[in-house]
CSV table of C-alpha atoms (C1' of nucleotides) in Angstrom, one decimal:
chain,number,residue,atom,x,y,z
A,58,MET,CA,24.0,71.1,182.4
A,59,ASP,CA,24.1,73.3,185.3
A,60,ARG,CA,26.1,76.6,184.9
A,61,GLU,CA,27.8,75.3,188.0
A,62,LEU,CA,29.0,72.2,186.5
A,63,TRP,CA,30.4,74.0,183.7
A,64,PRO,CA,34.0,73.4,182.6
A,65,SER,CA,34.8,77.0,182.9
A,66,GLY,CA,38.4,78.2,182.8
A,67,LEU,CA,39.3,75.9,180.1
A,68,ARG,CA,42.1,77.5,178.3
A,69,VAL,CA,41.6,78.0,174.8
A,70,LEU,CA,43.8,79.3,172.0
A,71,VAL,CA,42.0,80.7,169.1
A,72,ILE,CA,43.7,81.4,165.7
A,73,ASP,CA,42.6,82.9,162.8
A,74,ASN,CA,44.3,85.5,160.5
A,75,ASN,CA,41.1,87.2,160.3
A,76,SER,CA,41.0,89.8,162.8
A,77,SER,CA,37.6,90.7,163.0
A,78,TYR,CA,36.6,87.1,163.0
A,79,LEU,CA,39.2,86.5,165.8
A,80,SER,CA,37.6,89.0,168.0
A,81,VAL,CA,34.3,87.5,167.5
A,82,MET,CA,35.6,84.1,168.4
A,83,GLU,CA,37.2,85.6,171.4
A,84,GLU,CA,34.0,87.2,172.6
A,85,LEU,CA,31.9,84.0,172.0
A,86,LEU,CA,34.6,81.9,173.9
A,87,ILE,CA,34.8,84.3,176.7
A,88,LYS,CA,31.1,84.0,177.0
A,89,CYS,CA,31.4,80.4,177.6
A,90,SER,CA,33.6,81.0,180.5
A,91,TYR,CA,36.8,79.8,178.8
A,92,LYS,CA,40.0,81.6,179.3
A,93,VAL,CA,41.0,82.7,175.9
A,94,THR,CA,44.1,83.5,174.3
A,95,SER,CA,44.0,84.5,170.5
A,96,TYR,CA,46.5,84.8,167.7
A,97,LYS,CA,46.2,86.1,164.3
A,98,ASP,CA,49.5,84.8,163.5
A,99,VAL,CA,50.2,81.3,163.4
A,100,ARG,CA,53.7,81.3,164.0
A,101,GLU,CA,53.3,83.3,167.1
A,102,ALA,CA,50.4,81.1,168.1
A,103,MET,CA,52.8,78.0,167.8
A,104,SER,CA,55.8,79.7,169.8
A,105,PHE,CA,53.1,80.6,172.4
A,106,ILE,CA,52.1,77.0,172.5
A,107,TYR,CA,55.6,75.8,172.7
A,108,GLY,CA,56.3,78.0,175.6
A,109,ASN,CA,52.9,77.3,177.3
A,110,ILE,CA,52.0,73.9,176.7
A,111,GLN,CA,51.0,73.3,180.0
A,112,ILE,CA,48.4,76.1,179.9
A,113,VAL,CA,46.5,75.4,176.5
A,114,ASP,CA,43.9,72.8,176.9
A,115,LEU,CA,42.2,73.3,173.6
A,116,ILE,CA,43.2,75.1,170.4
A,117,ILE,CA,40.6,76.3,167.8
A,118,SER,CA,42.1,77.3,164.6
A,119,ASP,CA,40.9,78.4,161.2
A,120,VAL,CA,42.2,76.6,158.2
A,121,CYS,CA,43.2,79.7,156.5
A,122,PHE,CA,46.8,80.0,157.5
A,123,PRO,CA,48.9,82.6,155.9
A,124,THR,CA,51.1,79.6,154.8
A,125,GLU,CA,49.7,76.3,153.7
A,126,ASP,CA,51.1,74.3,156.5
A,127,SER,CA,48.1,74.3,158.5
A,128,LEU,CA,48.0,70.6,158.3
A,129,LEU,CA,51.6,70.2,159.5
A,130,ILE,CA,50.8,72.4,162.4
A,131,LEU,CA,48.0,70.5,163.3
A,132,GLN,CA,49.6,67.4,163.2
A,133,GLU,CA,52.6,68.6,165.1
A,134,VAL,CA,50.3,70.0,167.9
A,135,THR,CA,48.2,67.1,168.1
A,136,THR,CA,50.8,64.5,168.0
A,137,LYS,CA,53.5,66.1,169.9
A,138,PHE,CA,51.6,67.9,172.6
A,139,ASP,CA,48.4,66.0,172.5
A,140,ILE,CA,46.3,69.1,172.6
A,141,PRO,CA,42.9,68.8,171.2
A,142,THR,CA,42.6,71.0,168.1
A,143,VAL,CA,39.3,72.1,166.5
A,144,ILE,CA,39.5,73.4,162.9
A,145,MET,CA,37.2,76.0,161.6
A,146,SER,CA,36.2,77.2,158.1
A,147,SER,CA,33.6,78.8,156.0
A,148,ASN,CA,34.1,76.1,153.8
A,149,GLY,CA,32.6,72.9,154.8
A,150,ASP,CA,33.3,70.6,151.9
A,151,ALA,CA,33.6,67.2,152.8
A,152,SER,CA,36.9,66.7,151.3
A,153,ILE,CA,38.4,69.1,153.3
A,154,VAL,CA,36.9,68.4,156.3
A,155,MET,CA,38.0,64.7,156.0
A,156,LYS,CA,41.4,65.9,155.4
A,157,TYR,CA,41.6,67.7,158.9
A,158,ILE,CA,39.8,65.1,160.5
A,159,THR,CA,42.0,62.5,159.5
A,160,SER,CA,44.9,64.6,160.3
A,161,GLY,CA,43.9,64.6,164.0
A,162,ALA,CA,41.4,67.7,164.3
A,163,SER,CA,39.2,66.9,166.9
A,164,ASP,CA,36.2,68.6,165.3
A,165,PHE,CA,35.6,70.8,162.2
A,166,LEU,CA,33.3,73.7,162.6
A,167,ILE,CA,31.5,75.6,160.0
A,168,LYS,CA,31.8,79.3,160.0
A,169,PRO,CA,30.0,81.2,161.2
A,170,VAL,CA,30.3,79.2,164.6
A,171,ARG,CA,27.6,79.6,166.7
A,172,ILE,CA,28.0,79.8,170.6
A,173,GLU,CA,26.1,76.8,171.1
A,174,VAL,CA,28.7,74.7,169.3
A,175,LEU,CA,31.5,76.4,171.3
A,176,LYS,CA,29.8,75.7,174.5
A,177,ASN,CA,30.5,71.9,173.9
A,178,ILE,CA,34.1,71.9,172.6
A,179,TRP,CA,35.4,71.4,175.9
A,180,GLN,CA,34.2,67.8,175.5
A,181,HIS,CA,37.1,67.4,173.0
A,182,VAL,CA,39.6,67.9,175.8
A,183,PHE,CA,38.1,64.9,177.9
A,184,ARG,CA,37.2,62.7,175.1
A,185,LYS,CA,40.8,62.8,173.8
A,186,GLN,CA,42.0,61.5,177.0
A,187,LEU,CA,39.5,59.0,177.4
A,188,ILE,CA,40.4,57.0,174.3
A,189,GLY,CA,41.8,53.8,175.1
A,190,GLU,CA,41.0,54.0,178.8
A,191,ASN,CA,38.3,51.8,180.0
A,192,ARG,CA,39.7,51.4,183.4
A,193,SER,CA,36.6,52.8,185.2
A,194,CYS,CA,34.3,52.6,182.4
A,195,SER,CA,31.4,50.8,184.2
A,196,ASN,CA,31.5,53.4,187.1
A,197,SER,CA,32.1,56.4,185.2
A,198,ALA,CA,30.7,56.3,182.1
A,199,GLN,CA,27.3,57.5,183.3
A,200,HIS,CA,29.1,60.4,184.6
A,201,LEU,CA,31.0,61.5,181.6
A,202,ASP,CA,28.6,64.4,181.2
A,203,GLN,CA,29.9,65.8,184.6
A,204,VAL,CA,33.5,64.6,184.6
A,205,SER,CA,35.9,66.4,186.8
A,206,TYR,CA,38.8,68.3,185.6
A,207,PRO,CA,41.9,66.7,186.9
A,208,PRO,CA,44.6,69.4,187.1
A,209,THR,CA,42.5,71.5,189.7
A,210,ILE,CA,40.6,71.5,192.6
A,211,ALA,CA,37.7,73.7,192.8
A,212,PRO,CA,37.9,76.5,195.0
A,213,ALA,CA,35.1,76.3,197.2
A,214,SER,CA,34.0,79.8,196.2
A,215,THR,CA,33.3,79.2,192.6
A,216,CYS,CA,32.3,75.6,192.6
A,217,ALA,CA,28.9,74.8,193.9
A,218,THR,CA,29.5,70.9,194.0
A,219,ARG,CA,31.9,69.9,196.7
A,220,THR,CA,32.4,66.4,198.3
A,221,THR,CA,28.9,66.3,199.3
A,222,GLY,CA,26.1,64.4,197.8
A,223,ILE,CA,25.7,65.2,194.1
A,224,ILE,CA,28.7,63.4,192.8
A,225,THR,CA,29.1,60.6,195.1
A,226,GLU,CA,31.0,58.2,192.7
A,227,ALA,CA,33.1,60.8,191.6
A,228,ALA,CA,33.7,60.9,188.1
A,229,THR,CA,37.0,60.0,187.1
A,230,ALA,CA,38.8,61.3,184.2
A,231,THR,CA,42.1,61.0,182.6
A,232,LEU,CA,43.6,63.9,181.3
A,233,GLU,CA,47.1,64.1,180.2
A,234,SER,CA,48.5,60.9,179.0
A,235,ALA,CA,51.7,61.4,177.2
A,236,THR,CA,54.8,62.0,178.7
A,237,ARG,CA,56.4,65.3,177.8
A,238,GLU,CA,60.1,65.2,176.9
A,239,THR,CA,62.6,67.3,175.6
A,240,THR,CA,64.0,66.1,172.2
A,241,ASN,CA,65.9,63.2,173.0
A,242,GLY,CA,64.6,61.1,175.9
A,243,THR,CA,64.7,63.4,178.9
A,244,VAL,CA,61.6,64.1,180.9
A,245,THR,CA,61.1,67.8,181.3
A,246,ASP,CA,57.9,67.8,182.8
A,247,ILE,CA,56.0,65.1,184.5
A,248,GLN,CA,53.0,66.8,184.7
A,249,ASP,CA,51.7,64.4,182.3
A,250,LEU,CA,53.0,61.4,184.2
A,251,ARG,CA,51.0,62.2,187.2
A,252,LYS,CA,48.6,60.1,188.0
A,253,SER,CA,46.8,59.9,191.2
A,254,ARG,CA,50.1,58.3,191.9
A,255,LEU,CA,53.5,59.3,190.8
A,256,SER,CA,55.1,57.0,188.2
A,257,TRP,CA,58.6,56.5,188.9
A,258,THR,CA,59.8,56.2,185.1
A,259,THR,CA,63.3,54.9,184.6
A,260,GLN,CA,64.2,58.5,183.3
A,261,LEU,CA,62.7,60.0,186.6
A,262,HIS,CA,64.4,57.3,188.8
A,263,ARG,CA,67.7,58.0,187.0
A,264,GLN,CA,67.4,61.6,188.1
A,265,PHE,CA,66.7,60.3,191.4
A,266,ILE,CA,69.8,58.4,191.5
A,267,ALA,CA,71.8,61.1,190.2
A,268,ALA,CA,70.6,63.3,192.9
A,269,VAL,CA,71.5,60.7,195.5
A,270,ASN,CA,74.8,60.2,194.1
A,271,SER,CA,75.8,64.0,193.8
A,272,LEU,CA,74.5,64.4,197.3
A,273,GLY,CA,76.6,61.2,198.3
A,274,GLU,CA,76.2,60.5,202.0
A,275,LYS,CA,74.0,63.5,202.5
A,276,ALA,CA,71.4,62.0,200.4
A,277,VAL,CA,68.2,62.6,202.5
A,278,PRO,CA,64.8,63.4,201.1
A,279,LYS,CA,64.9,67.1,201.5
A,280,LYS,CA,68.3,67.4,199.8
A,281,ILE,CA,67.6,65.0,197.0
A,282,LEU,CA,64.1,66.9,196.3
A,283,GLU,CA,66.2,70.2,196.0
A,284,THR,CA,68.9,68.4,193.8
A,285,MET,CA,66.5,66.9,191.6
A,286,LYS,CA,64.8,70.1,190.6
A,287,VAL,CA,61.5,68.7,189.6
A,288,LYS,CA,58.6,70.8,190.0
A,289,HIS,CA,55.8,69.7,191.9
A,290,LEU,CA,57.7,66.5,193.5
A,291,THR,CA,56.9,66.5,197.0
A,292,ARG,CA,59.4,65.6,199.6
A,293,GLU,CA,57.1,62.5,200.8
A,294,GLN,CA,57.3,60.9,197.3
A,295,VAL,CA,60.9,61.3,197.4
A,296,ALA,CA,61.2,60.0,200.9
A,297,SER,CA,59.1,57.1,199.8
A,298,HIS,CA,61.1,56.3,196.9
A,299,LEU,CA,64.2,56.5,199.0
A,300,GLN,CA,62.8,54.3,201.4
A,301,LYS,CA,62.2,51.7,198.6
A,302,TYR,CA,65.4,52.4,196.9
A,303,ARG,CA,67.3,51.7,200.1
A,304,LEU,CA,65.3,48.5,200.5
A,305,HIS,CA,66.3,47.4,197.4
A,306,LEU,CA,70.0,48.2,197.9
A,307,ARG,CA,69.9,46.2,201.2
A,308,LYS,CA,68.5,43.2,199.3
A,309,LEU,CA,71.0,43.9,196.7
A,310,ASN,CA,73.7,43.7,199.0
A,311,GLN,CA,72.5,40.6,200.9
A,312,THR,CA,72.7,38.6,197.7
A,313,LEU,CA,76.1,40.1,196.9
A,314,HIS,CA,77.4,39.1,200.3
A,315,LYS,CA,76.1,35.6,199.5
A,316,ASP,CA,77.6,35.4,196.4
A,317,ASP,CA,81.2,36.7,196.3
A,318,THR,CA,81.8,38.7,199.4
A,319,PRO,CA,80.7,36.8,202.3
A,320,SER,CA,82.6,39.3,204.4
A,321,PRO,CA,82.4,39.2,208.1
A,322,SER,CA,80.2,42.3,208.7
A,323,SER,CA,77.9,40.9,211.1
A,324,HIS,CA,76.5,44.2,212.3
A,325,PRO,CA,73.2,45.2,211.1
A,326,ASN,CA,74.4,48.7,210.7
A,327,GLU,CA,72.9,49.7,207.3
A,328,SER,CA,75.0,52.7,206.6
A,329,ASN,CA,77.9,50.8,205.7
A,330,ILE,CA,75.9,48.7,203.6
A,331,LEU,CA,74.5,51.7,201.9
A,332,ARG,CA,77.5,53.6,201.6
A,333,THR,CA,79.2,50.7,199.9
A,334,GLU,CA,76.4,50.4,197.2
A,335,PHE,CA,76.5,54.1,196.7
A,336,ASN,CA,80.2,54.1,195.9
A,337,SER,CA,80.4,50.9,194.0
A,338,SER,CA,77.8,51.1,191.4
A,339,LEU,CA,76.1,54.4,191.7
A,340,ASN,CA,78.9,56.9,191.6
A,341,SER,CA,79.1,59.8,189.2
A,342,THR,CA,78.5,57.8,186.3
A,343,TYR,CA,74.6,58.8,186.4
A,344,PHE,CA,75.3,62.2,187.5
A,345,ASP,CA,77.5,62.8,184.4
A,346,GLN,CA,75.1,61.0,182.2
A,347,ASP,CA,71.9,62.2,183.1
A,348,GLY,CA,72.5,65.5,185.1
A,349,CYS,CA,70.0,66.3,187.6
A,350,LEU,CA,68.1,68.7,185.8
A,351,GLU,CA,66.1,66.9,183.4
A,352,ILE,CA,62.8,66.8,184.8
A,353,THR,CA,61.9,70.2,185.9
A,354,GLU,CA,58.3,69.8,187.0
A,355,TYR,CA,56.1,67.4,188.4
A,356,SER,CA,52.9,67.8,190.0
A,357,LEU,CA,50.2,66.1,191.7
A,358,PRO,CA,46.7,66.6,190.9
A,359,LYS,CA,46.2,67.4,194.6
A,360,ASP,CA,47.8,70.5,194.7
A,361,ASP,CA,48.1,71.7,191.3
A,362,ILE,CA,46.4,74.9,190.9
A,363,SER,CA,49.2,76.2,189.2
A,364,SER,CA,47.7,77.6,186.2
A,365,GLY,CA,44.6,78.9,188.1
A,366,SER,CA,41.8,77.5,186.1
A,367,ASP,CA,38.9,77.6,188.5
A,368,CYS,CA,35.9,75.6,189.0
A,369,MET,CA,35.9,72.5,187.1
A,370,LEU,CA,34.1,70.1,189.5
A,371,GLY,CA,37.2,69.2,191.2
A,372,GLU,CA,36.1,66.2,192.7
A,373,ARG,CA,37.8,63.6,194.8
A,374,ASN,CA,37.1,60.1,195.5
A,375,ASN,CA,35.1,59.7,198.2
A,376,TYR,CA,37.1,57.3,200.0
A,377,SER,CA,40.6,58.4,199.0
A,378,PRO,CA,42.4,60.9,200.8
A,379,GLN,CA,44.5,62.0,198.2
A,380,GLY,CA,41.9,62.9,195.5
A,381,PHE,CA,41.7,62.2,191.9
A,382,GLN,CA,42.5,58.6,191.2
A,383,ASP,CA,43.4,57.6,187.9
A,384,PHE,CA,45.6,59.3,185.3
A,385,ARG,CA,47.1,56.4,183.3
A,386,TRP,CA,49.4,56.6,180.8
A,387,ASP,CA,49.4,55.3,177.3
A,388,SER,CA,50.1,51.8,177.0
A,389,GLU,CA,52.8,52.1,174.8
A,390,LYS,CA,54.6,54.0,177.3
A,391,GLN,CA,54.2,51.2,180.0
A,392,GLY,CA,56.9,49.1,178.5
A,393,SER,CA,59.6,51.5,177.8
A,394,GLU,CA,59.6,54.5,180.0
A,395,THR,CA,57.4,53.7,182.7
A,396,THR,CA,58.6,50.3,184.0
A,397,TYR,CA,61.8,50.9,185.7
A,398,LEU,CA,63.8,48.2,187.2
A,399,TRP,CA,65.7,48.5,190.4
A,400,ASN,CA,68.6,46.9,188.9
A,401,PHE,CA,69.1,49.3,186.1
A,402,GLU,CA,71.7,51.4,187.9
A,403,ALA,CA,73.9,48.5,187.4
A,404,GLU,CA,73.7,49.2,183.6
B,175,DA,C1',64.7,61.8,208.9
B,176,DG,C1',64.0,56.7,209.0
B,177,DT,C1',61.3,52.7,209.2
B,178,DA,C1',57.6,49.8,209.3
B,179,DA,C1',53.0,48.9,208.4
B,180,DA,C1',48.7,50.1,206.9
B,181,DA,C1',46.1,52.0,203.1
B,182,DT,C1',45.1,52.5,198.4
B,183,DA,C1',45.9,52.4,193.5
B,184,DT,C1',47.2,50.1,189.3
C,181,DG,C1',45.9,39.1,193.4
C,182,DA,C1',50.2,41.1,193.3
C,183,DT,C1',52.9,44.9,193.1
C,184,DA,C1',53.8,49.9,193.4
C,185,DT,C1',53.2,54.3,195.8
C,186,DT,C1',51.4,56.9,199.3
C,187,DT,C1',50.1,58.0,204.0
C,188,DT,C1',50.5,57.2,209.0
C,189,DA,C1',52.2,56.4,213.2
C,190,DC,C1',56.4,55.7,215.9
DNA sequence: AGTAAAATAT
DNA sequence: GATATTTTAC
């Protein structure tokens, strides 16, 4: 694979309580053009992970943790954050390897780790996301070796491959798949939620409603956006959603009028209708319940260059004006979180 | 900012 | 093919 096509900038977190080997690893990883963060102490590493989930793509950890909770940590990381984790050890007994692999490790490396091996670990980041996804198999399977790195757009300077010839079909990859949430059910960061299109999950929608309610009559896209305090959410998206939302309200109102309130309002002035709706069924309840601070970040692939990883084959759809196309969520999510119903505010 | 319609994505 | 979301044009 070409140097240019290398997924450099992959953010790797290394953990090894052996500081000299930690340095070795660090050096090797840097040679592979990864962005490396190293920790000798697992606990520190964990807190780093917790505070920087969004900037860790892959974790490489030695098995020899000070405490014997390596498995737990591994499981926690892999299940909770869905960060691919590679375990390494000088002991390659099948039983041990099996233990880690079955616990969710993406790979098990035998020390000493050769740089050739490290050059390939980036695959785990993508492999993990492709599981269960076959959306564009036929199209992109053949391109898997040059899959793009969703969260970034390659800066022209670093990346030789632009929208020109080479990657016409544009490899599409799913990266994030799980919705990150704070303990209960509140969405904290929809970075994971972002596909090429935003998914208005019920939670996100509630926050939208909350914002609209708190703003009352002044609920305009810009204000709503501010009120929602969701990173990376764009005004357009809010406007679009608002548009749809109002449409829904209108419809709702019509049926209401037909049913029990055939009021003589013959004027097509919608402001009244809307206001009525806002006041009747969408008042402070939601604001109280959900507040408006849950989702703090949302980002589109389009302009997410936040963490600055550079050249990753940032590729766009050839025909799509908006770039990366498919980031689907896990099907499990689909029923509960993702499908919001317009009438849920009447709950 | 708002709306409608067209374009795209799922 | 239907529906949800985004983009575009007024």
